[in-house]
Tab-separated table of C-alpha atoms in Angstrom:
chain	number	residue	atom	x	y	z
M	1	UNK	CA	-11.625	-11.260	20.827
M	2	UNK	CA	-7.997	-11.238	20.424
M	3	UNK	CA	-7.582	-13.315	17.162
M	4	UNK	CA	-10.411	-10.789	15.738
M	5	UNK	CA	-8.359	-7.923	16.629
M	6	UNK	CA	-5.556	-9.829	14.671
M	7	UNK	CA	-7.507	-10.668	11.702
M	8	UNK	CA	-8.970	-7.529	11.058
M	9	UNK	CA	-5.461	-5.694	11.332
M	10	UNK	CA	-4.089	-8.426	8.709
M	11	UNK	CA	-6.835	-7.521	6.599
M	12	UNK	CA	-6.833	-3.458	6.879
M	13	UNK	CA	-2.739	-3.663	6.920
M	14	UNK	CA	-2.733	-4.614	3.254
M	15	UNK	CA	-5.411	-1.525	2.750
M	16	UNK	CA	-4.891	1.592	1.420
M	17	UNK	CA	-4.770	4.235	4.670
M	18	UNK	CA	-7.760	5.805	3.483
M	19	UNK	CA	-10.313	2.865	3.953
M	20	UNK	CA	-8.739	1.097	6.457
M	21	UNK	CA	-10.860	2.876	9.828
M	22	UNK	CA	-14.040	2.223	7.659
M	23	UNK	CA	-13.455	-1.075	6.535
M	24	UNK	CA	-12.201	-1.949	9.981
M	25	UNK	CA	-15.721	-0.594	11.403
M	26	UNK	CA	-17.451	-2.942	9.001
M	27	UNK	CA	-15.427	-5.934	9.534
M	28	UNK	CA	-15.771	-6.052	12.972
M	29	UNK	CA	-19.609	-5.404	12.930
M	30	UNK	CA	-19.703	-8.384	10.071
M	31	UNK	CA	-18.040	-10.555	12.433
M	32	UNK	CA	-19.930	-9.500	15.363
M	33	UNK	CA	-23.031	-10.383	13.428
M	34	UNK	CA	-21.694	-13.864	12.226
M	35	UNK	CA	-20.686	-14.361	15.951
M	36	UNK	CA	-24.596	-13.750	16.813
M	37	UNK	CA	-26.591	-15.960	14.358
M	38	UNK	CA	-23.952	-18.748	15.394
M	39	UNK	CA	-24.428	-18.166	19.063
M	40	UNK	CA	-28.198	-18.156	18.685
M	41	UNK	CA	-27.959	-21.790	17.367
M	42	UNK	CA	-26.150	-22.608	20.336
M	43	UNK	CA	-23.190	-23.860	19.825
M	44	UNK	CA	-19.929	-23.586	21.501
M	45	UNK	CA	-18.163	-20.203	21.585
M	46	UNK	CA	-14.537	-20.681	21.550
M	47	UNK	CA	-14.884	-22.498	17.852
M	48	UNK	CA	-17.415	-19.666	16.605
M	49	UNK	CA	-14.901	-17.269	16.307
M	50	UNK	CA	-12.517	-19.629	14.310
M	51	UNK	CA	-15.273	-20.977	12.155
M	52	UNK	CA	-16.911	-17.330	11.177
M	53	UNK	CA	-12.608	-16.035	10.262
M	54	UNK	CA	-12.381	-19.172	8.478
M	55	UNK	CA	-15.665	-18.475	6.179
M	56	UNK	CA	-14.597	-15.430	5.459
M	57	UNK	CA	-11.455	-16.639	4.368
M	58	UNK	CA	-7.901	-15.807	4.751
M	59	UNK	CA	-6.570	-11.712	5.673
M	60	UNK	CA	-4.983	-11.400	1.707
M	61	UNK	CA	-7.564	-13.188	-0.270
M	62	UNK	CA	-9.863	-10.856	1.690
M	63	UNK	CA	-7.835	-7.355	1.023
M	64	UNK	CA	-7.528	-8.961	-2.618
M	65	UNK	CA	-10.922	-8.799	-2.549
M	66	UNK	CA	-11.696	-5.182	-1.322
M	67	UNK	CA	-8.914	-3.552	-3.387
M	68	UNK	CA	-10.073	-5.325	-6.248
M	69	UNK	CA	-6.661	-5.014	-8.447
M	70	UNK	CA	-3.310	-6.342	-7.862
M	71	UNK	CA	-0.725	-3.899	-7.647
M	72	UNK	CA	3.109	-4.123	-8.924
M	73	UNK	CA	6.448	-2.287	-8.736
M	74	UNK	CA	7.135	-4.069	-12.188
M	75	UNK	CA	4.379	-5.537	-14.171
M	76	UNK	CA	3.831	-8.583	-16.403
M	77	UNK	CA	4.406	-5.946	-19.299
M	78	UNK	CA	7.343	-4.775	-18.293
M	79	UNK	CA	8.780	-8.149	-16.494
M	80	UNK	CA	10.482	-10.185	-19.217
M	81	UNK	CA	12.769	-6.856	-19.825
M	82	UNK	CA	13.666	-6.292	-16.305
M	83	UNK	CA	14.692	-9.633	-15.785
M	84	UNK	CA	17.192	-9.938	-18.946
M	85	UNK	CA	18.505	-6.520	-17.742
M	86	UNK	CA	19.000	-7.475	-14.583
M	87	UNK	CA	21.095	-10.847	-15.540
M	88	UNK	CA	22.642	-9.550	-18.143
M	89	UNK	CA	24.015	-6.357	-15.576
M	90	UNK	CA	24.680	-9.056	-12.836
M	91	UNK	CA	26.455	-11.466	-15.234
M	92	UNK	CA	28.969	-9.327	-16.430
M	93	UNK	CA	29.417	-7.530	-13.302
M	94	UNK	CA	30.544	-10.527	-11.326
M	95	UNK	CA	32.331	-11.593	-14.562
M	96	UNK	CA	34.400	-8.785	-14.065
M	97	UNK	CA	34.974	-8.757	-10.881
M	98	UNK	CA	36.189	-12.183	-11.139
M	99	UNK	CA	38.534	-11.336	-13.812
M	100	UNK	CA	39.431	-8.425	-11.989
M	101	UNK	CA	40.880	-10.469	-9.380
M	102	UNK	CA	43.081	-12.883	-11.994
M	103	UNK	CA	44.446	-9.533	-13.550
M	104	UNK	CA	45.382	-8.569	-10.143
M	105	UNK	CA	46.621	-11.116	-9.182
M	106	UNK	CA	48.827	-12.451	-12.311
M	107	UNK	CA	50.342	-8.742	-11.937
M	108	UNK	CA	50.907	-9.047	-8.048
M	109	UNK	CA	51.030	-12.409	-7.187
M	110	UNK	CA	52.351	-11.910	-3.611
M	111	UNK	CA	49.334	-10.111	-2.278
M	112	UNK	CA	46.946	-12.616	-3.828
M	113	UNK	CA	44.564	-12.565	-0.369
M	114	UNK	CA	44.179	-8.491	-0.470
M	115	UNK	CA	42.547	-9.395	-3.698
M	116	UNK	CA	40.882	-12.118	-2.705
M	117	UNK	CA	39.254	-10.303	-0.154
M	118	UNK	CA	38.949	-7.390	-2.507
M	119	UNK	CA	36.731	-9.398	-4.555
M	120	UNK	CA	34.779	-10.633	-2.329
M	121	UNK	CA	33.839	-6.895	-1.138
M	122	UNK	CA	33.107	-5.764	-4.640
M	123	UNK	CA	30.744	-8.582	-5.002
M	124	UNK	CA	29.137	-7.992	-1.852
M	125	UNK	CA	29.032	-4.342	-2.387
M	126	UNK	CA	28.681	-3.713	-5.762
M	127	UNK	CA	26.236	-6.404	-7.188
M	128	UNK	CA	22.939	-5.424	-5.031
M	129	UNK	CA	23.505	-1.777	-5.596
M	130	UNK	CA	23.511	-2.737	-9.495
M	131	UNK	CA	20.248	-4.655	-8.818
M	132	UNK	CA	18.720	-2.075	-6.863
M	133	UNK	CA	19.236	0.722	-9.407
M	134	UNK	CA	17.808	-1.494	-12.197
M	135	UNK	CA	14.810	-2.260	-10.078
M	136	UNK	CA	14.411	1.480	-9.455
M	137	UNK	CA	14.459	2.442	-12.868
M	138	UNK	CA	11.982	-0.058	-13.887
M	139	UNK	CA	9.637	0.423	-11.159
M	140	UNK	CA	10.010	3.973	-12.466
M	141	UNK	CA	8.611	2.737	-16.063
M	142	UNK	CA	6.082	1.332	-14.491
M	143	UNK	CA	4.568	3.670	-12.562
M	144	UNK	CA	5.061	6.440	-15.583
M	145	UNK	CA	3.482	3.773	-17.948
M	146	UNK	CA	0.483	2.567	-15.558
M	147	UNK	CA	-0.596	6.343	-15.533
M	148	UNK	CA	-0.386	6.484	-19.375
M	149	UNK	CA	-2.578	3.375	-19.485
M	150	UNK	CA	-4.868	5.086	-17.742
M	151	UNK	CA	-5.450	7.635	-20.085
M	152	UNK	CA	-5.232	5.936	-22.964
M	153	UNK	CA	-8.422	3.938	-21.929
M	154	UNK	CA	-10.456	7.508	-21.839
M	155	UNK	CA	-9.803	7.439	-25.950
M	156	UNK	CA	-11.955	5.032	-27.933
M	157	UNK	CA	-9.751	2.465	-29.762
M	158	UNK	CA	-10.796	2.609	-33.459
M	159	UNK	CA	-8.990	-0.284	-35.797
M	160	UNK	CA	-7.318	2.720	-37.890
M	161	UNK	CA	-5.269	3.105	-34.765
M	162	UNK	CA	-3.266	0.037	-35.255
M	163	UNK	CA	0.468	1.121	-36.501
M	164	UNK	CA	1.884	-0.554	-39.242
M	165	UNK	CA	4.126	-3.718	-38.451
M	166	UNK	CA	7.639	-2.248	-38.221
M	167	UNK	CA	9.604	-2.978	-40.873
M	168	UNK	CA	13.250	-4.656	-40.908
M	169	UNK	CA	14.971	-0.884	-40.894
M	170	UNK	CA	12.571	0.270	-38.326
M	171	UNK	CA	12.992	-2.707	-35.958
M	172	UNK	CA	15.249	-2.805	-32.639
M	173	UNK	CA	17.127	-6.150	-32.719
M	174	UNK	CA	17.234	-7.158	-29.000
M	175	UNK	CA	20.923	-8.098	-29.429
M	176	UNK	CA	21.969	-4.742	-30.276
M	177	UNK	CA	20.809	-3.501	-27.071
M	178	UNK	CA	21.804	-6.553	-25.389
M	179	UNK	CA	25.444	-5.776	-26.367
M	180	UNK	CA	25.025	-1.965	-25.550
M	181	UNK	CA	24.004	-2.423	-22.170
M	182	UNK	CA	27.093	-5.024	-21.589
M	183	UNK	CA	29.173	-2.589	-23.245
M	184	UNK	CA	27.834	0.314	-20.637
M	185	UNK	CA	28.043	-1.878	-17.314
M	186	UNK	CA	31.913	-2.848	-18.522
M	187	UNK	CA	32.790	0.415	-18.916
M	188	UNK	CA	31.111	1.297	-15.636
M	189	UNK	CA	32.606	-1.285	-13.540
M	190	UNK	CA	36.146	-0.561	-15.365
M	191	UNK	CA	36.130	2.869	-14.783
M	192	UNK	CA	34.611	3.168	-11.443
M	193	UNK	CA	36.435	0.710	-9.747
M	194	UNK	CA	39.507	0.053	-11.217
M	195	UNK	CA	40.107	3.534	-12.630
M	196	UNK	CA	43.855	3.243	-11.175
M	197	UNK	CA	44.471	0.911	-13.971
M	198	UNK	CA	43.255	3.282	-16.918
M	199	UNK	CA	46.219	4.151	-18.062
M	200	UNK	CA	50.020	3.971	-19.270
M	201	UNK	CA	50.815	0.279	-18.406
M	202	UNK	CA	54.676	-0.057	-17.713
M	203	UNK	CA	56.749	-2.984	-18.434
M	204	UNK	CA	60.182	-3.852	-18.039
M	205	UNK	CA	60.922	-6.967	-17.448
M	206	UNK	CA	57.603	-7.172	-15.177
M	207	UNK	CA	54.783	-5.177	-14.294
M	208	UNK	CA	56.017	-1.652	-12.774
M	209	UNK	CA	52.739	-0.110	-12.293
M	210	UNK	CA	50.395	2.321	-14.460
M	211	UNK	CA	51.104	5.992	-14.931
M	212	UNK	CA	47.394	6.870	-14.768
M	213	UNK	CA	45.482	9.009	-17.228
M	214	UNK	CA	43.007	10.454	-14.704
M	215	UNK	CA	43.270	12.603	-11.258
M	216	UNK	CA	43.256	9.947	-8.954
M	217	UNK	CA	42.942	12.762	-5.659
M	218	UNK	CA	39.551	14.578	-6.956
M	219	UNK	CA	38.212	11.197	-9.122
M	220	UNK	CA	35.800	10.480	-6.046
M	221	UNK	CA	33.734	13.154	-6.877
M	222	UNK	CA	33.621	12.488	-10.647
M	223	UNK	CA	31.896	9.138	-10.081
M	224	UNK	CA	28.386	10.567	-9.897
M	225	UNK	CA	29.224	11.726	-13.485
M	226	UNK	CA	30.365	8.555	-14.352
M	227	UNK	CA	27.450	6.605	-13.300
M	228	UNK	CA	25.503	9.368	-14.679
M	229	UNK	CA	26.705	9.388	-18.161
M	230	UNK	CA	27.426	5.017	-18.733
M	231	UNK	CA	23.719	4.858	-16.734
M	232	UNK	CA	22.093	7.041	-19.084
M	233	UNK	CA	22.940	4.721	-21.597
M	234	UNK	CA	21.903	1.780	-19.825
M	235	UNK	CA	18.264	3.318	-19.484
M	236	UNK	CA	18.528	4.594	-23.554
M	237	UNK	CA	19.212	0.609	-24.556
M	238	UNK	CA	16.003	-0.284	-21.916
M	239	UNK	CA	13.554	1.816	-23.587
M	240	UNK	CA	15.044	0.355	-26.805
M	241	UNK	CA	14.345	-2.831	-25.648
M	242	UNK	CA	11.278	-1.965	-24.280
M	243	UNK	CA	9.699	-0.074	-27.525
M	244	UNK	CA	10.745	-2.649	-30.101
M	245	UNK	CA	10.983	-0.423	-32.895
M	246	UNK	CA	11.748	3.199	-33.632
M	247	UNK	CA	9.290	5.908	-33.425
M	248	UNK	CA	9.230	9.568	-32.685
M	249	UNK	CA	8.585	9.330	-29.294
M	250	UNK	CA	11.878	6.730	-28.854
M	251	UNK	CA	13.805	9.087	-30.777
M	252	UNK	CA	13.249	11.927	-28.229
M	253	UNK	CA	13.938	10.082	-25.367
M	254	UNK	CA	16.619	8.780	-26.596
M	255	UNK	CA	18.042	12.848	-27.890
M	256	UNK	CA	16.896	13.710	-24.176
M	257	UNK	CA	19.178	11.156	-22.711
M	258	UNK	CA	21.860	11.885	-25.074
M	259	UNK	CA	21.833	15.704	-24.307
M	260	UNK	CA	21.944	14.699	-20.476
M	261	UNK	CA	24.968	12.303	-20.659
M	262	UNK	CA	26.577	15.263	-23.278
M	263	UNK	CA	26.245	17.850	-20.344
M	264	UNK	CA	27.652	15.824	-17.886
M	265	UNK	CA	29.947	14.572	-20.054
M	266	UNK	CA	31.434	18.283	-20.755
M	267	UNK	CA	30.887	19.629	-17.409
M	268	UNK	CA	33.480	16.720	-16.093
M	269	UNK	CA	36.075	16.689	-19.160
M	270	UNK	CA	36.199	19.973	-18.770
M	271	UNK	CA	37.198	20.661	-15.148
M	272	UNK	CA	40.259	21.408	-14.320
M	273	UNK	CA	41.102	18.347	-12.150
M	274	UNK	CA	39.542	15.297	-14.291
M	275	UNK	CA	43.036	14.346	-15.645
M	276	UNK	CA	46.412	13.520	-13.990
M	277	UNK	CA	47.890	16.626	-13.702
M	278	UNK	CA	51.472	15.133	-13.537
M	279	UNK	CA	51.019	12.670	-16.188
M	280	UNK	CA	53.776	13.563	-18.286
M	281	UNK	CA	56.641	14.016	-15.595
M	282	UNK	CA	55.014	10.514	-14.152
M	283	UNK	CA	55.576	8.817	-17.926
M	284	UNK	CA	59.541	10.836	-17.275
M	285	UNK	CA	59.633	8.923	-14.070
M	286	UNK	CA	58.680	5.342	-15.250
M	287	UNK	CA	60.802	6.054	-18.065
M	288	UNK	CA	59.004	5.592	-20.942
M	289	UNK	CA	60.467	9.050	-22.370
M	290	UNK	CA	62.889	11.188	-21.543
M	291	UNK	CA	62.380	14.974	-21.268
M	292	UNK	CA	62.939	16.938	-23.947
M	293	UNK	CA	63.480	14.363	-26.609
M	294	UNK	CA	60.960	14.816	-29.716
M	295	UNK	CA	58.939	11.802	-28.412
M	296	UNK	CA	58.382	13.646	-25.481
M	297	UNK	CA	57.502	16.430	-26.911
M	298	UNK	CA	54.483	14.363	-29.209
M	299	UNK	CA	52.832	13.033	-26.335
M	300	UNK	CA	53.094	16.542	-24.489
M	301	UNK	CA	50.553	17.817	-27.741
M	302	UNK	CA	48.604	14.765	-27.750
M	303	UNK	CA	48.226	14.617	-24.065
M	304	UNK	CA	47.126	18.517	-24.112
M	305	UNK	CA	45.081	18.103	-26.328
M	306	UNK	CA	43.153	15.073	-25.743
M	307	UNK	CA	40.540	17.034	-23.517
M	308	UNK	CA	38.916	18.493	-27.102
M	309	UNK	CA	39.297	15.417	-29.363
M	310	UNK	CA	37.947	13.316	-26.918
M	311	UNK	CA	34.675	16.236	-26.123
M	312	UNK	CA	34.306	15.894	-30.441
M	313	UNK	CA	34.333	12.060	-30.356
M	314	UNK	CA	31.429	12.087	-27.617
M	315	UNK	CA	29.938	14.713	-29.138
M	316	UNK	CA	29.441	13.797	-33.231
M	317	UNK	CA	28.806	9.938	-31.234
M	318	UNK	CA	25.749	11.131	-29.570
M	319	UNK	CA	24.196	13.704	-32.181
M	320	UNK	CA	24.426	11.196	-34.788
M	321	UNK	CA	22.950	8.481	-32.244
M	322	UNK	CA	19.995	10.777	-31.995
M	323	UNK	CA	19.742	12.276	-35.922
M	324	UNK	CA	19.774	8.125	-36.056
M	325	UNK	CA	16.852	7.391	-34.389
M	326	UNK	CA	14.877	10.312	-36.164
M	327	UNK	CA	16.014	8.862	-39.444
M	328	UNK	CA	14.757	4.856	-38.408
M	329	UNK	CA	11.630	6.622	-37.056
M	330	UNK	CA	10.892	8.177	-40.366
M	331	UNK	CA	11.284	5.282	-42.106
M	332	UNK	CA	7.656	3.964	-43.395
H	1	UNK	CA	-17.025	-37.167	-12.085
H	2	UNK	CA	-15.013	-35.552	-9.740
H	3	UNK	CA	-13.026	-33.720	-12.875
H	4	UNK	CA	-16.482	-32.871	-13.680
H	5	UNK	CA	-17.590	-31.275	-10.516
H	6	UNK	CA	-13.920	-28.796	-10.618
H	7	UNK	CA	-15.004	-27.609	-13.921
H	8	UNK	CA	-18.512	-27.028	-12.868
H	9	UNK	CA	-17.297	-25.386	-9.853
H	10	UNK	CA	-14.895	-23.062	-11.734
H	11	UNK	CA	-17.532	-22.213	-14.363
H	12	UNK	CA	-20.216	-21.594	-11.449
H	13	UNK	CA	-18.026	-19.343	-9.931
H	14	UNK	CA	-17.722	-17.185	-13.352
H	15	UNK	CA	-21.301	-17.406	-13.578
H	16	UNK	CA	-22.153	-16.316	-10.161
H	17	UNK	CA	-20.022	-13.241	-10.309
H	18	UNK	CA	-22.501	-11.157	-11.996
H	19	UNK	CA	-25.672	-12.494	-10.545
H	20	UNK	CA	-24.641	-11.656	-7.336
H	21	UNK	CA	-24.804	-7.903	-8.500
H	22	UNK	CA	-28.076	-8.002	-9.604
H	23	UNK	CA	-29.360	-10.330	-6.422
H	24	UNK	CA	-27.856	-7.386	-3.906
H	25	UNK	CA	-29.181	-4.560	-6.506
H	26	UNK	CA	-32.543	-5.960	-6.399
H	27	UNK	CA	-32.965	-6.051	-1.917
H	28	UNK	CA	-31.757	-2.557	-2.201
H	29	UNK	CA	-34.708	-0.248	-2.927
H	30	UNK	CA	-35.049	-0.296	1.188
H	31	UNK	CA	-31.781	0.269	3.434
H	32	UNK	CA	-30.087	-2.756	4.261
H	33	UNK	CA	-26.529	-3.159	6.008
H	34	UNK	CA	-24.454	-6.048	4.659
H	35	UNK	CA	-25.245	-8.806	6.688
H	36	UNK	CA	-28.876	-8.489	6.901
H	37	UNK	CA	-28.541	-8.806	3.050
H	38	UNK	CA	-26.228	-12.228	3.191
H	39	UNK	CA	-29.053	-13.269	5.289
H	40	UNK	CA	-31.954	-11.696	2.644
H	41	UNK	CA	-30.419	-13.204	-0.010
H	42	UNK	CA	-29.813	-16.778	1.646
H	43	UNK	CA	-33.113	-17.011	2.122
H	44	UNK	CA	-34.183	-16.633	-1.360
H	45	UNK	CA	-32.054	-19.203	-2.221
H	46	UNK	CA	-28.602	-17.260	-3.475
H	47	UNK	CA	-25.520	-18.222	-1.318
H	48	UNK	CA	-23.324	-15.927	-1.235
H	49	UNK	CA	-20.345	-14.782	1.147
H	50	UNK	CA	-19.795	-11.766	3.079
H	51	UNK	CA	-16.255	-11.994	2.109
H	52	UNK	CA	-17.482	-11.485	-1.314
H	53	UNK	CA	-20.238	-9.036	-0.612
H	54	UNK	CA	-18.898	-6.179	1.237
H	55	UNK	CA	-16.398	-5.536	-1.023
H	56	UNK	CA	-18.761	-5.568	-3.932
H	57	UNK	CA	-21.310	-3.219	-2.159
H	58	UNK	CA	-18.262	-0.941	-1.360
H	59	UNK	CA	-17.131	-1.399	-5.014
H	60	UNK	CA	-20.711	-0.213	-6.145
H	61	UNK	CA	-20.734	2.613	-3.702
H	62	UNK	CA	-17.742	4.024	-5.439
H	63	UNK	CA	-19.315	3.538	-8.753
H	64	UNK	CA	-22.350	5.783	-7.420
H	65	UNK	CA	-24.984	2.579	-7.831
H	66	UNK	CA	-25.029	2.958	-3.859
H	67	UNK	CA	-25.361	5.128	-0.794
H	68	UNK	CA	-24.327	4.391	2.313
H	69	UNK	CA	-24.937	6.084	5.668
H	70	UNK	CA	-23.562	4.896	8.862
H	71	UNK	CA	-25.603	4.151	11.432
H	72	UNK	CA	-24.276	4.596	15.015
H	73	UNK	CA	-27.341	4.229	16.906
H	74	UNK	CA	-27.707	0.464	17.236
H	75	UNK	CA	-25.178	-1.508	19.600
H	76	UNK	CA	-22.581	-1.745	17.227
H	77	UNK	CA	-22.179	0.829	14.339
H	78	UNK	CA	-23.531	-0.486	10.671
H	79	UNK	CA	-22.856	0.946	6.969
H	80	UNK	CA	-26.185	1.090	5.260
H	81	UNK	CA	-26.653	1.005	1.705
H	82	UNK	CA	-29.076	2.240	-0.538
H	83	UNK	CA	-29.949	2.226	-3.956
H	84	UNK	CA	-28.777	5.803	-5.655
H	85	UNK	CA	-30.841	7.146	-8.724
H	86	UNK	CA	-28.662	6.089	-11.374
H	87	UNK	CA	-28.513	2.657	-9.582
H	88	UNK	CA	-32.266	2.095	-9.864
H	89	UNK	CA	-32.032	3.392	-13.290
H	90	UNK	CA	-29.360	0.207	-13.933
H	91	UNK	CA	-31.244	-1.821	-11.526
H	92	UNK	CA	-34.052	-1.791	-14.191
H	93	UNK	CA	-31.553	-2.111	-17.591
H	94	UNK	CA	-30.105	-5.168	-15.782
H	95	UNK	CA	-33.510	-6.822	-15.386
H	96	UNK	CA	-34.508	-6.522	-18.899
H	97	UNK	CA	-31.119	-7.686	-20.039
H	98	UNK	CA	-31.039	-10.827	-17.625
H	99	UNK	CA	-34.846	-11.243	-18.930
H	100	UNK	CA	-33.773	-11.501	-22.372
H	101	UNK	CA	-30.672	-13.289	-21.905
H	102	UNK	CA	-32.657	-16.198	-19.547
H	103	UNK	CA	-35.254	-16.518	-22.402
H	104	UNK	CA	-32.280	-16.650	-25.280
H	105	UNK	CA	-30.975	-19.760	-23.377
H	106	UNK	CA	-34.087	-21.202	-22.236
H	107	UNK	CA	-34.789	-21.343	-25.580
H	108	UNK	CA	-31.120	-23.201	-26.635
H	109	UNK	CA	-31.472	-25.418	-24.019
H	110	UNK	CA	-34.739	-26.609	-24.779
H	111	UNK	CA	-33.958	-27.244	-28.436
H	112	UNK	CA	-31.137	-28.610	-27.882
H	113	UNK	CA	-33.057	-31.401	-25.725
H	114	UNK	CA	-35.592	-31.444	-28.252
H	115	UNK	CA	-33.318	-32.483	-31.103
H	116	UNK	CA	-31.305	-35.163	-28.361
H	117	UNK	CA	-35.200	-36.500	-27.886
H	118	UNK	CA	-35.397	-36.567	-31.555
H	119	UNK	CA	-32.281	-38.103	-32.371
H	120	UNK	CA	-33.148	-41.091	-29.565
């Protein structure tokens, strides 16, 4: 009775919660009624039960059976992309972080085994969270693109509905988004986790430290942003990759994106904390100027007005990235 | 020949699939449960399994070929099933189809043996 009990749970288990009491119900009356014809050729009982669970065959190939279609958090459509994302993201991550640890530890060579251990960490840490973002976001696809299956199989297909072959303007070449997304993760990595080193570098005679370009006490909570923005471009080179070629319905995503990373983007730059508030009495300090000379005086105007030159760069980058994509789209 | 017997098996498989809709279709008219159909159709000569056929008469069920009504009455609850409207209605489309399709091959097979006897 017992190894019934376990079958039938194996089976239901891998059921959807709505059938399982019914199917349960069923099952056991099937087996019940296997159990019967056997017993009323008179055999042995103990091996009944083992041969009827072995007829019907094993608990998945069973719930395969009754659910009728295989299920997937990433499909075979959508598989070949996740997996190039996924090493190229992992590749240059740990790249990094290895090289990471030489920088570190050419520039401080006496506490080579904080780094060391550093690294280690950072691998540890870093390199499933990059996986398990990339697997969300495509299991993300996938469930937004299963439902638009769906509907698409309501329409009948007519032959008129095939689209042209793209032509060369129109296509995505793979290794342009290949290079974008290695571009994004190295700029994510670089700037979330080594953001102390973005910055003045000051030498004399050896390495003296960085005078940093960014609020080091109130960075923490800029992160998100970061993430936000680099990983917004991450998922705009995926659905590049994806698609194949430019259409309208690229284009937009790609604008929507775009608009996201720009509002996060502003929101953050223009804060009042983002950058290192005593940047240019730090750069007096490590004596790379001295107050009030006219070099000093230059970076003081550059430095104050970075904020809006940088906001313009971002901004013109990602409008004409959009306008871009309309313009391939319209291309026949 | 045991290469042979794989393919066969493979292709019988394939071919069995659909024939087993029609074989449960057809015992339907009256109530059955799905064992006492296993046991209906083994008798006429189709095989099949109860792993396969309770899924397919669920499977049906949600297509609206079949009804089912449990019945609680008997020692141990069973899941009747019975043929709806529109599954009588396909019931009889299948027939004529299979009809037409046995005759179609009958009639391939036979020439094709006839032209083999020829040749010899």
């Amino acid at each position: 009775m017992e190894m019934i009990n376990r079958y039938i749970y194996a089976v239901t288990q891998k059921l959807p919660q709505s059938q399982r009491e019914d199917i349960a119900i069923e099952l056991r009356g099937l087996i019940e009624d296997m159990l019967e014809e056997r017993a009323g050729q008179g055999n042995g009982k103990e091996n009944d039960v083992e041969e009827v669970l072995l007829e019907l065959g094993s608990p998945r190939s069973l719930a395969d059976k009754y659910r009728g279609k295989k299920k997937y958090i990433i499909g075979p459509e959508l598989f070949d992309t996740y997996i190039l994302v996924v090493k190229i993201v992992l590749i240059v991550m740990s790249s990094l972080i290895g090289i990471g640890f030489i920088i570190q530890t050419i520039l401080e060579p006496m506490s080579i085994l904080d780094h060391f251990i550093d690294m280690i960490v950072s691998a540890v840490t870093e390199l499933p969270q990059a996986f398990g973002w990339a697997t969300f976001w495509f299991a993300i696809g996938e469930l937004y693109g299963g439902t638009k299956q769906k509907d698409l199989i309501g329409k009948e297909w007519k032959p008129a509905d095939l689209s042209p072959i793209p032509d060369e303007k129109r296509q995505i070449k793979r290794s342009e988004s290949i290079v974008g997304i290695i571009f994004y993760t190295i700029i994510i990595v670089f700037l979330a986790f080594s953001n102390e080193y973005f910055g003045i570098w000051v030498f004399q005679d050896e390495f003296n430290g960085v005078v940093p370009f960014l609020n080091e006490q109130t960075y923490g909570s800029y992160l998100l942003f970061i993430f936000l923005i680099f990983g917004a471009g991450i998922i705009k080179e995926c659905l590049k990759l994806v698609a194949g070629k430019w259409t309208y319905r690229l284009a937009a995503y790609t604008t929507i994106v775009n608009v996201i990373s720009m509002a996060a983007i502003l929101f953050m730059i223009s804060g009042p904390d983002f950058w290192n508030p005593e940047f240019m009495n730090q750069l007096v300090e490590a004596g790379v100027v001295t107050a009030g000379s006219e070099a000093f005086d230059t970076i003081t105007t550059i430095w104050n007005q970075s904020t809006f030159w940088i906001l313009i760069l971002f901004i013109v980058g990602l409008v004409w990235d959009a306008v871009d994509g309309f313009i391939k789209s319209r291309k026949k | 020949m045991t290469e042979a017997k794989e393919h066969l098996d493979k292709i019988m498989q394939e071919l069995r699939r659909g024939t087993i809709t029609i074989g449960a279709l057809s015992q339907l008219s009256e109530p059955q449960y799905g064992y006492s159909l296993v046991t209906m159709l083994s008798d006429k000569g189709i095989h099949v399994e109860p792993g396969t056929l309770y899924p397919l008469l669920r499977r049906l069920e949600k297509q609206g070929l079949l009804e089912s009504k449990w019945d609680t009455n008997e020692s141990r609850p069973r899941k009747y099933y019975l043929l709806s409207k529109t599954g009588k209605e396909v019931f009889d489309l299948l027939v004529t189809e299979w009809k037409s399709i046995a005759a179609s091959l009958d009639q391939i097979i036979e020439n094709k043996r006839g032209d083999e006897n020829g040749d010899d």
